[in-house]
Tab-separated table of C-alpha atoms in Angstrom:
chain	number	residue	atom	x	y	z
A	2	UNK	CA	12.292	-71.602	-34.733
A	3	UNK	CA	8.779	-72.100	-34.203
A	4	UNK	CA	6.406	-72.893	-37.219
A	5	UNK	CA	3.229	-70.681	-38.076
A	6	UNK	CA	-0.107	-72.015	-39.147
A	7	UNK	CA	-1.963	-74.666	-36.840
A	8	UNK	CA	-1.775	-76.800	-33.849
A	9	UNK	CA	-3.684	-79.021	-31.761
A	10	UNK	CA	-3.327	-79.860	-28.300
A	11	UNK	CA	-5.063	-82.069	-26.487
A	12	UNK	CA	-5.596	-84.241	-22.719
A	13	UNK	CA	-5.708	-82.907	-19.329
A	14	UNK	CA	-2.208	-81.933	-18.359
A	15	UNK	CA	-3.075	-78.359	-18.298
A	16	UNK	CA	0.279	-77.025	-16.598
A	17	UNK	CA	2.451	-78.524	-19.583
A	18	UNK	CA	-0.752	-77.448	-22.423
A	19	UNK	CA	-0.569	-74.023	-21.158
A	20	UNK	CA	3.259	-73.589	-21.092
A	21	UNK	CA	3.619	-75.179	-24.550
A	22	UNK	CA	0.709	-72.430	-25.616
A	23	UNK	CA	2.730	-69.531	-24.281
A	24	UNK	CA	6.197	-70.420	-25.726
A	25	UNK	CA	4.678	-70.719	-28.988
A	26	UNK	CA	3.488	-67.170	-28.688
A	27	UNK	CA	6.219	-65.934	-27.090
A	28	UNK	CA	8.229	-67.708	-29.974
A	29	UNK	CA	5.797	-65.964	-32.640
A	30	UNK	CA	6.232	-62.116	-30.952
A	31	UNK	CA	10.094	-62.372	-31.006
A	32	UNK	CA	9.816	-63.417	-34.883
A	33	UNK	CA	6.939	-61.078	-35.505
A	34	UNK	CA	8.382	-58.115	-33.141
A	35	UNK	CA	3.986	-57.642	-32.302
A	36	UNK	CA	1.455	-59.877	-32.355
A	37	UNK	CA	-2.540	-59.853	-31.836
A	38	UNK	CA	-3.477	-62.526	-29.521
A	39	UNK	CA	-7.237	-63.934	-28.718
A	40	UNK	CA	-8.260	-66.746	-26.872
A	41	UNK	CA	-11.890	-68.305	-27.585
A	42	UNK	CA	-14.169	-71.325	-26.592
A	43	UNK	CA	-15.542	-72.675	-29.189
A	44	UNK	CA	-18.732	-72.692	-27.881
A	45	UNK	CA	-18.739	-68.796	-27.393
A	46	UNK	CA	-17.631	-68.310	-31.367
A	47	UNK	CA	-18.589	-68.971	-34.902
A	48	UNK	CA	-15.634	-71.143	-36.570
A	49	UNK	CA	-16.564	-68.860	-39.792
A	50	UNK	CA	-15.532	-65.619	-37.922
A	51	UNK	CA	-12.462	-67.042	-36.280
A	52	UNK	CA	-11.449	-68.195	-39.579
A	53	UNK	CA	-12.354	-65.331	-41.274
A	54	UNK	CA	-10.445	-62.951	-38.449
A	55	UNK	CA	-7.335	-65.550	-39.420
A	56	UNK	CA	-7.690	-64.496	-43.198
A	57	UNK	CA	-7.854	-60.452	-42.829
A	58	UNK	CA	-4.333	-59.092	-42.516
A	59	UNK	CA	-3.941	-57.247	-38.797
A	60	UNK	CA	-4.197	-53.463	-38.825
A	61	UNK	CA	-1.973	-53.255	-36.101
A	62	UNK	CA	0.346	-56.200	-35.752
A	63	UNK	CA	2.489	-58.101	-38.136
A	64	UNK	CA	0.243	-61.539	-37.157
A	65	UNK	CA	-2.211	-62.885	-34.967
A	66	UNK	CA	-2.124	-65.692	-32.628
A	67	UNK	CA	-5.326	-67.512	-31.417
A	68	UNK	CA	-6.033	-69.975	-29.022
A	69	UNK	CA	-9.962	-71.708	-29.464
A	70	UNK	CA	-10.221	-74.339	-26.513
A	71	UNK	CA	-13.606	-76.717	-26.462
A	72	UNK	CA	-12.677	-78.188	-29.403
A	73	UNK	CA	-13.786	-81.454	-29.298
A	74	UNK	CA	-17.164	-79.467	-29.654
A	75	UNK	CA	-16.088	-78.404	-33.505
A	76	UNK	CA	-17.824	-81.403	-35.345
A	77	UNK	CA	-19.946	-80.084	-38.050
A	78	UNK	CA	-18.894	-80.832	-41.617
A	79	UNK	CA	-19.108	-76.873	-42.674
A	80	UNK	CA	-17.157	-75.889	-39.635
A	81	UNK	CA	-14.395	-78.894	-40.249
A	82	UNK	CA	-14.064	-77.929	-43.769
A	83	UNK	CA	-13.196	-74.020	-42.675
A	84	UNK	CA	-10.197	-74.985	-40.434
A	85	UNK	CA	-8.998	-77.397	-42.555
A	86	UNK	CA	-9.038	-75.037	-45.610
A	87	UNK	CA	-7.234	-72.598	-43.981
A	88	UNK	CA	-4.855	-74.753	-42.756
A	89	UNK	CA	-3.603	-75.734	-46.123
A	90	UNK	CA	-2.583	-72.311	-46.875
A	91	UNK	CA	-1.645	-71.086	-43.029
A	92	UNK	CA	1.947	-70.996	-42.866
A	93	UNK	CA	1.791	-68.830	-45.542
A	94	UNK	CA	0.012	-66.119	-43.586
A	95	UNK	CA	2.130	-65.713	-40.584
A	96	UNK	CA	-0.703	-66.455	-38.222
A	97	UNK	CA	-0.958	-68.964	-35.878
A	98	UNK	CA	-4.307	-70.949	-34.545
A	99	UNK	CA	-4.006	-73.564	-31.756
A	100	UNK	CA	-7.164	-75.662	-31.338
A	101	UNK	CA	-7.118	-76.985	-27.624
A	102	UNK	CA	-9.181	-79.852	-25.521
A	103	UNK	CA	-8.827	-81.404	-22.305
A	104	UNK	CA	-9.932	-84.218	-24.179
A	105	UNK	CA	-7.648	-86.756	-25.131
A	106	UNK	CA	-9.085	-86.867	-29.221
A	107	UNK	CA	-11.320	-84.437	-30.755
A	108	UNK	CA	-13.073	-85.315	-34.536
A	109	UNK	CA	-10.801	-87.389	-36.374
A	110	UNK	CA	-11.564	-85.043	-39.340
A	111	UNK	CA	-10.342	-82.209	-37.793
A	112	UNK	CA	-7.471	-83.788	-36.207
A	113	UNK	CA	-6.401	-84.669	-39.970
A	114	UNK	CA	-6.415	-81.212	-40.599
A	115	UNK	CA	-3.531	-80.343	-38.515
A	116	UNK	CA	-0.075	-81.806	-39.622
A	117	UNK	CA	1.205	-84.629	-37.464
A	118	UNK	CA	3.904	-82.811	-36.122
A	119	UNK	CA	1.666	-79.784	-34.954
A	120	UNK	CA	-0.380	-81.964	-32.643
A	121	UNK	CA	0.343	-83.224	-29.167
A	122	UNK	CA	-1.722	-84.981	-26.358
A	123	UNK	CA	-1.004	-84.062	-22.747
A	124	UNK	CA	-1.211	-86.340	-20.758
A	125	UNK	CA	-1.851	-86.688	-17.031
A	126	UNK	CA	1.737	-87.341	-15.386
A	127	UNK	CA	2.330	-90.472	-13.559
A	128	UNK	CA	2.303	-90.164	-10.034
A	129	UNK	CA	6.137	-90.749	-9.526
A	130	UNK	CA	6.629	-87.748	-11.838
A	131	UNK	CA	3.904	-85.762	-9.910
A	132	UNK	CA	6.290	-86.360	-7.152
A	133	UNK	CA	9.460	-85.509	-8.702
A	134	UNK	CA	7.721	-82.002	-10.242
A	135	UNK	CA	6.748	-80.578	-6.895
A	136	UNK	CA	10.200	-81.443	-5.761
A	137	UNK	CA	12.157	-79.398	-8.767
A	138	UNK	CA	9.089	-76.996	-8.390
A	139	UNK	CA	10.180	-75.916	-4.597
A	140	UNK	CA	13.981	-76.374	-4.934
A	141	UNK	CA	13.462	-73.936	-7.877
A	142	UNK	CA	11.865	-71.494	-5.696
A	143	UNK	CA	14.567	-72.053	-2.826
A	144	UNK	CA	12.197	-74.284	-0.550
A	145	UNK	CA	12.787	-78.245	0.622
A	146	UNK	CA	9.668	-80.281	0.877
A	147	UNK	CA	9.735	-83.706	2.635
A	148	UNK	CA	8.287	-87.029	0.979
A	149	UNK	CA	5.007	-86.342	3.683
A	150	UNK	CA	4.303	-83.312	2.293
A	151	UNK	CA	3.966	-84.125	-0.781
A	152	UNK	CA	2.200	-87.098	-0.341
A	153	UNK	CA	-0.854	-84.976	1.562
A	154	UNK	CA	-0.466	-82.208	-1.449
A	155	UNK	CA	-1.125	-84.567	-4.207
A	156	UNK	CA	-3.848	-86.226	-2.310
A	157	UNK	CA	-5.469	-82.427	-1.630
A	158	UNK	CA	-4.680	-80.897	-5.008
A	159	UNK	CA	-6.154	-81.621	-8.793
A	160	UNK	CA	-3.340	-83.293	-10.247
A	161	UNK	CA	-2.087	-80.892	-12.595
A	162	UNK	CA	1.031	-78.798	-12.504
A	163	UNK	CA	-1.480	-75.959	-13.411
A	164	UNK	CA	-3.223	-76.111	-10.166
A	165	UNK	CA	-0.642	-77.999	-8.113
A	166	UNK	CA	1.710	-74.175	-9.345
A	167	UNK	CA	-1.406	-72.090	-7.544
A	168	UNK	CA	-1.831	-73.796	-4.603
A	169	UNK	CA	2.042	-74.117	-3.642
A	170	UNK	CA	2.826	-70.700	-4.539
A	171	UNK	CA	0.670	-69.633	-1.321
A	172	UNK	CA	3.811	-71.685	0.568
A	173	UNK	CA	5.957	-68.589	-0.537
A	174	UNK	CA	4.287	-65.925	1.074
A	175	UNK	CA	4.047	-67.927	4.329
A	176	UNK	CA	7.710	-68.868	4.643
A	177	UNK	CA	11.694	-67.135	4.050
A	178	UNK	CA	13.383	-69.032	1.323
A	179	UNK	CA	15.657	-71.634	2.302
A	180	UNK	CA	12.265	-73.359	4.708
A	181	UNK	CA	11.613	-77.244	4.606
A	182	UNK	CA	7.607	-77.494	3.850
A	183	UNK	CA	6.485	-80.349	6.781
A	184	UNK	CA	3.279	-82.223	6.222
A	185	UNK	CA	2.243	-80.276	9.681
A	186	UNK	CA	2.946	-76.794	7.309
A	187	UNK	CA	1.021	-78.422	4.573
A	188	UNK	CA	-1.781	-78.852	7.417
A	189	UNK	CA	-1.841	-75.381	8.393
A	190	UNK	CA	-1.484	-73.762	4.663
A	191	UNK	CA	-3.796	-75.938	2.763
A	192	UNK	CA	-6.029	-77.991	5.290
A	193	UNK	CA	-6.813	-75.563	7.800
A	194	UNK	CA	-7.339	-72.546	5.546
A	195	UNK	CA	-8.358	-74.851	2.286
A	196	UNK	CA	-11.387	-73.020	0.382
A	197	UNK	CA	-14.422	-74.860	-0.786
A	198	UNK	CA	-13.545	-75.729	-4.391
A	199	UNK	CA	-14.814	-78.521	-6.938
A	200	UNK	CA	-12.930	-81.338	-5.265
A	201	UNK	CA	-14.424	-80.479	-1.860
A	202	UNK	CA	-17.351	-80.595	-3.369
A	203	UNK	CA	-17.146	-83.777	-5.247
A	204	UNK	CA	-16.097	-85.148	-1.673
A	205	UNK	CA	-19.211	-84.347	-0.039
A	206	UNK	CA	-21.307	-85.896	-2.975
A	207	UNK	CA	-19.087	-88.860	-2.190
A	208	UNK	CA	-20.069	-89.409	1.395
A	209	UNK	CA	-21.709	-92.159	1.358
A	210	UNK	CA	-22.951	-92.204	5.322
A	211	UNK	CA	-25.224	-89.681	4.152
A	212	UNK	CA	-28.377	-90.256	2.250
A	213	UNK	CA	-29.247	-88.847	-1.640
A	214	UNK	CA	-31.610	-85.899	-0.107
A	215	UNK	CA	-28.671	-85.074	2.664
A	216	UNK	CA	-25.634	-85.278	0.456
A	217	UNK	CA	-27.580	-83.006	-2.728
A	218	UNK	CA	-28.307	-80.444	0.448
A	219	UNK	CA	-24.269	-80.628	1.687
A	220	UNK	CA	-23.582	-80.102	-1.801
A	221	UNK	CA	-26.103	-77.223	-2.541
A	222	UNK	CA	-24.722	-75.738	0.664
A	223	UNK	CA	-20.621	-75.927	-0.253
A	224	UNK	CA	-21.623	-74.797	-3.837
A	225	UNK	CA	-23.203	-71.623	-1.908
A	226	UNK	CA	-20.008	-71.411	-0.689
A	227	UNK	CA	-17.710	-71.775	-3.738
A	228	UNK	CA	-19.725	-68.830	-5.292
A	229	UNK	CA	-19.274	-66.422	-3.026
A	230	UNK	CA	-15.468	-67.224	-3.148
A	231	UNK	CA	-12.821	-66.432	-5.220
A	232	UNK	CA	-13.730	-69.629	-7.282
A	233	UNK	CA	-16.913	-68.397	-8.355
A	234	UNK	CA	-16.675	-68.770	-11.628
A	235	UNK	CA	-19.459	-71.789	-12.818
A	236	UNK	CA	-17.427	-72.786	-15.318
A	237	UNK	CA	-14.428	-73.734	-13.297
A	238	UNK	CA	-16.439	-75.587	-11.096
A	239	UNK	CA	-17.526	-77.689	-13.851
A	240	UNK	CA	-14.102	-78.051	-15.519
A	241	UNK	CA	-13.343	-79.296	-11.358
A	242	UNK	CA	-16.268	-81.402	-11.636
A	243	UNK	CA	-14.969	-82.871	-14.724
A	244	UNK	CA	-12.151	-84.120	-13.954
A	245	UNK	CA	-13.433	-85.955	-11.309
A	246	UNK	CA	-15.549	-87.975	-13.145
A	247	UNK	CA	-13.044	-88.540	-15.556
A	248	UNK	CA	-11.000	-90.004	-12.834
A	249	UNK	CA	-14.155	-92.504	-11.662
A	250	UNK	CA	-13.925	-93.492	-15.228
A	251	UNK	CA	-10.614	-94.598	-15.128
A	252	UNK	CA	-11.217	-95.731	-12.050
A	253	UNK	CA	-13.916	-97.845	-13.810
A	254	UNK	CA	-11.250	-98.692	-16.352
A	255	UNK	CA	-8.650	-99.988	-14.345
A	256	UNK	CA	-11.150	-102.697	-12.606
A	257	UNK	CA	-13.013	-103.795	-15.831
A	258	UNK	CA	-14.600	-107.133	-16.457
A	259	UNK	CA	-13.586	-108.369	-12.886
A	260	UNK	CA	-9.662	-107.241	-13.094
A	261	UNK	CA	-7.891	-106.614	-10.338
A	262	UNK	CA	-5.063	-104.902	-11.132
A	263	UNK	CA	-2.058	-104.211	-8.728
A	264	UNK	CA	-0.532	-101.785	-6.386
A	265	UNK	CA	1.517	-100.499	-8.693
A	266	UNK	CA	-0.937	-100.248	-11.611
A	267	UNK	CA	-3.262	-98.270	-9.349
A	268	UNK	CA	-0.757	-95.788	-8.805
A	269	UNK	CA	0.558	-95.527	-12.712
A	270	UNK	CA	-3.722	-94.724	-13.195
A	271	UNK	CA	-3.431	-91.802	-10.775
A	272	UNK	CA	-4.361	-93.159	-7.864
A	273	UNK	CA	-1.509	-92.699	-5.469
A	274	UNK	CA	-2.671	-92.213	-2.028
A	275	UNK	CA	-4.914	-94.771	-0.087
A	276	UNK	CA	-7.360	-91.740	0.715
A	277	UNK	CA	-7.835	-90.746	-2.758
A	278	UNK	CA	-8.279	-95.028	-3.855
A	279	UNK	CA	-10.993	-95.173	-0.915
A	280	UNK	CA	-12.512	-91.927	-2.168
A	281	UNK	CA	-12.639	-93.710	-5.873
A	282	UNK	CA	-13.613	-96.953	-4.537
A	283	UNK	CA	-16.802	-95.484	-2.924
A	284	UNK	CA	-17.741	-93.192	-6.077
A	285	UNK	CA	-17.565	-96.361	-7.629
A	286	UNK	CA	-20.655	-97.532	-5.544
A	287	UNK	CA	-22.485	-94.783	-5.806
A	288	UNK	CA	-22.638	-93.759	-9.853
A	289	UNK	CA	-22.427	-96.693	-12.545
A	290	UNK	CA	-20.214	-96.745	-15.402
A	291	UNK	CA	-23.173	-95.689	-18.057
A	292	UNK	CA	-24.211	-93.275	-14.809
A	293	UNK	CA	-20.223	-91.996	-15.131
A	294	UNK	CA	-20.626	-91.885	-18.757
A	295	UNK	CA	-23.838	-89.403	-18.831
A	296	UNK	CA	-22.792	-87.642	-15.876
A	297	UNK	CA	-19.565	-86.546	-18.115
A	298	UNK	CA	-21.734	-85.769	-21.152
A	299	UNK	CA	-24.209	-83.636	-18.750
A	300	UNK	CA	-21.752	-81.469	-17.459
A	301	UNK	CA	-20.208	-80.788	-20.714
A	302	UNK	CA	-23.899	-79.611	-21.875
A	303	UNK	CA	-24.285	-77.659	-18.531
A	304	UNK	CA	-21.275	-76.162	-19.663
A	305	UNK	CA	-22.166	-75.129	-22.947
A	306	UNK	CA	-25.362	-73.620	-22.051
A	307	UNK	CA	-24.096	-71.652	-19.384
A	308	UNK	CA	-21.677	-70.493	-21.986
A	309	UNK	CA	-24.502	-69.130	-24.192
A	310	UNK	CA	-26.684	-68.014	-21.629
A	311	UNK	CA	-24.194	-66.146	-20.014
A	312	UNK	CA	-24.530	-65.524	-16.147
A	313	UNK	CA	-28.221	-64.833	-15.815
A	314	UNK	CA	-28.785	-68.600	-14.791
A	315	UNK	CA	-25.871	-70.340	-13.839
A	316	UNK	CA	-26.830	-70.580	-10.223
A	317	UNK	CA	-29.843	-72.318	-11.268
A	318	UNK	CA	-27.819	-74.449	-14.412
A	319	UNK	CA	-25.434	-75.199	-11.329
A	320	UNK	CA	-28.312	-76.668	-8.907
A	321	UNK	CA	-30.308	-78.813	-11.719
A	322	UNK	CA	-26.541	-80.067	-11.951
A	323	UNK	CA	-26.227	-81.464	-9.038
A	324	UNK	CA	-29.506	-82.437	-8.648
A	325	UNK	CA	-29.312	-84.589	-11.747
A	326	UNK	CA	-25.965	-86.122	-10.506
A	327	UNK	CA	-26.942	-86.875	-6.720
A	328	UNK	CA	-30.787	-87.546	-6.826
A	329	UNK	CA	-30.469	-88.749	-10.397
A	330	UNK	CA	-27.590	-90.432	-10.990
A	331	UNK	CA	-26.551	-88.740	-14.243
A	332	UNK	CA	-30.334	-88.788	-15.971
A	333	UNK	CA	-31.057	-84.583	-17.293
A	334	UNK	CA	-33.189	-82.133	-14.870
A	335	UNK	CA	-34.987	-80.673	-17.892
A	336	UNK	CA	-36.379	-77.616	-15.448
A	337	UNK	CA	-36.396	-76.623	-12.198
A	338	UNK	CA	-39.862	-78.424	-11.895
A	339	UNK	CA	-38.065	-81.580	-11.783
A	340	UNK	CA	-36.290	-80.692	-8.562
C-alpha cells in the first residue's frame, strides 16, 4: 500500500527514478480510483503556488499527485519552510508531492522535511549490473544479445536504463523476435545511423588533435545539427552535457592526490570500456578540476535561464555555452560580445 504525502528522490539513475515515480502514481490512482497529476521544474514554478495547489481540495479528482524535479534549486528559507509545513500535515490530505534531483543531495533542510523512509538516492548502476540489465532487458523482449554487443552499447549509450530503454528499443523494429543482437547489428543500428546527440557532442569538444578555435567550430557545427533533430530540445542537451561532466568529475575523483586506483575500481566508477577511460583520460587534460567544477555550475545556470527565458534565446544561451566551456574553460560568456 503506498503512503501519501511526500517523497524525495534523488542521483542520476533516471530509468529506476522514473519507474519508482510512476508506480507510486499508479499505486495512488488504484487507491484514489482518479487522480490529478502535474509535473514541474522548480525553476519554472513558485514553491508558494505548488504548495498552495497541494492545499485546495481537487474539483475533479479525489487527489493530486505532483512531481517538481530541479530541486536541489529549492534553497530559500521561505520556500523550505512551505514544503516542510505541508509535509507535516500531508498524509492527511491524500495528495502526494515527490521532489526529484539528479543530484545526489539537495538542502539538508529540505531533505529533513521528508521522512526517512520517503527518500531514496538513485544511484548510477555498476557496470556489471549495466551488463546484466541489458541482458534481462532483451531476453524480456524475446531477443539474445552477445557479451560484444553490449560492450559497444554501453560504451555508445548514457548509462542509464532510461536512455539505454530508447536506444535498444529501435533493435525491435529492425529484427523478428527470437534474433541474437551481434556487435556488427549494433554497428549498423546505432553506429551507422547514430544521431548527433550530447555525447557526440561532448566527443568532439574532447578531441584533442584539434585546436580551441577548431573544436568550439566542430561543436557549434554538431550542435546545428542536434537542433534540427529530434533532440532539439536545449534542455536535454544540457541535462546530456551534464552528465558528462559529472563523469570527468568522478573521473577526477577516482585519481585524486596522485592515486592510482585499479582495473577493477575504474570499472566499479563507470568506466568500463577502454574507449570511454581514454575519452576520460583526455577530458582530464583538457578542463581542470575547479574548470570541471564551474563548468557544472555554468550549465546548471544556462539551464535555468533558458528555463525562464523560454525559447527566444536558447540558440544563443546554447553557443555562449560552449564558448565558455571550449575557449574558456568553464569562466561565464556574460554576452555575445565576449565571443
Amino acid at each position: 500500500m503506498i503512503e501519501t504525502g511526500i517523497y524525495l528522490f534523488t542521483g542520476p539513475e533516471a530509468g529506476e527514478k522514473n519507474d519508482a515515480i510512476n508506480g507510486i502514481r499508479d499505486e495512488s490512482r488504484k487507491v484514489n480510483g482518479s487522480l490529478d497529476e502535474y509535473r514541474y521544474f522548480a525553476a519554472d514554478v513558485r514553491v508558494a503556488d505548488v504548495i498552495a495547489q497541494l492545499q485546495n481540495e481537487s474539483l475533479f479528482s479525489s487527489a493530486l499527485f505532483i512531481v517538481l524535479r530541479n530541486a536541489e534549486t529549492i534553497k530559500t528559507k521561505a520556500e523550505i519552510e512551505l514544503i516542510a509545513g505541508w509535509a507535516k500535515q500531508a498524509q492527511a490530505s491524500g495528495n502526494i508531492l515527490i521532489l526529484v534531483s539528479d543530484e545526489m543531495s539537495v538542502d539538508k533542510k529540505l531533505e529533513n522535511a521528508v521522512p526517512a523512509g520517503h527518500r531514496k538516492i538513485f544511484w548510477e548502476m555498476f557496470e556489471n549490473r549495466k551488463e546484466q540489465w541489458l541482458i534481462s532487458y532483451f531476453k524480456k523482449n524475446g531477443f539474445g544479445v552477445s557479451a560484444d554487443a553490449v560492450s559497444q552499447i554501453l560504451e555508445m549509450v548514457e548509462n542509464n536504463t532510461e536512455s539505454l530503454k530508447s536506444e535498444c528499443s529501435r533493435f525491435f523494429y529492425c529484427f523478428e523476435a527470437g534474433h541474437q543482437i551481434s556487435a556488427a547489428d549494433v554497428d549498423k543500428i546505432l553506429t551507422h545511423n547514430r544521431e548527433e546527440s550530447a555525447f557526440t557532442l561532448f566527443e568532439s569538444m574532447c578531441d584533442k588533435s584539434k585546436g580551441k578555435k577548431e573544436r568550439f567550430e566542430t561543436a557549434v557545427e554538431i550542435l546545428n545539427k542536434i537542433r534540427l533533430s529530434r533532440e532539439s530540445n536545449a534542455v536535454a542537451v544540457i541535462a546530456g552535457l551534464t552528465y558528462c561532466f559529472r563523469q570527468l568529475r568522478n573521473w577526477n575523483m577516482l585519481f585524486a592526490d596522485g592515486r592510482k586506483p585499479t582495473d577493477a575500481q575504474i570499472k566499479a566508477g563507470g568506466f568500463a570500456s577502454k574507449k570511454n577511460q581514454e575519452r576520460y583520460k583526455v577530458a582530464a587534460t583538457i578542463w581542470s578540476k575547479g574548470a570541471v567544477a564551474s563548468i557544472i555550475s555554468l550549465l546548471a545556470a544556462t539551464d535555468m535561464n533558458i528555463r525562464q527565458e523560454g525559447s527566444a534565446f536558447e540558440d544563443t544561451r546554447l553557443v555562449m555555452l560552449l564558448h565558455s566551456i571550449i575557449i574558456k574553460e568553464g569562466i561565464y560568456c556574460s554576452d555575445y560580445s565576449d565571443l
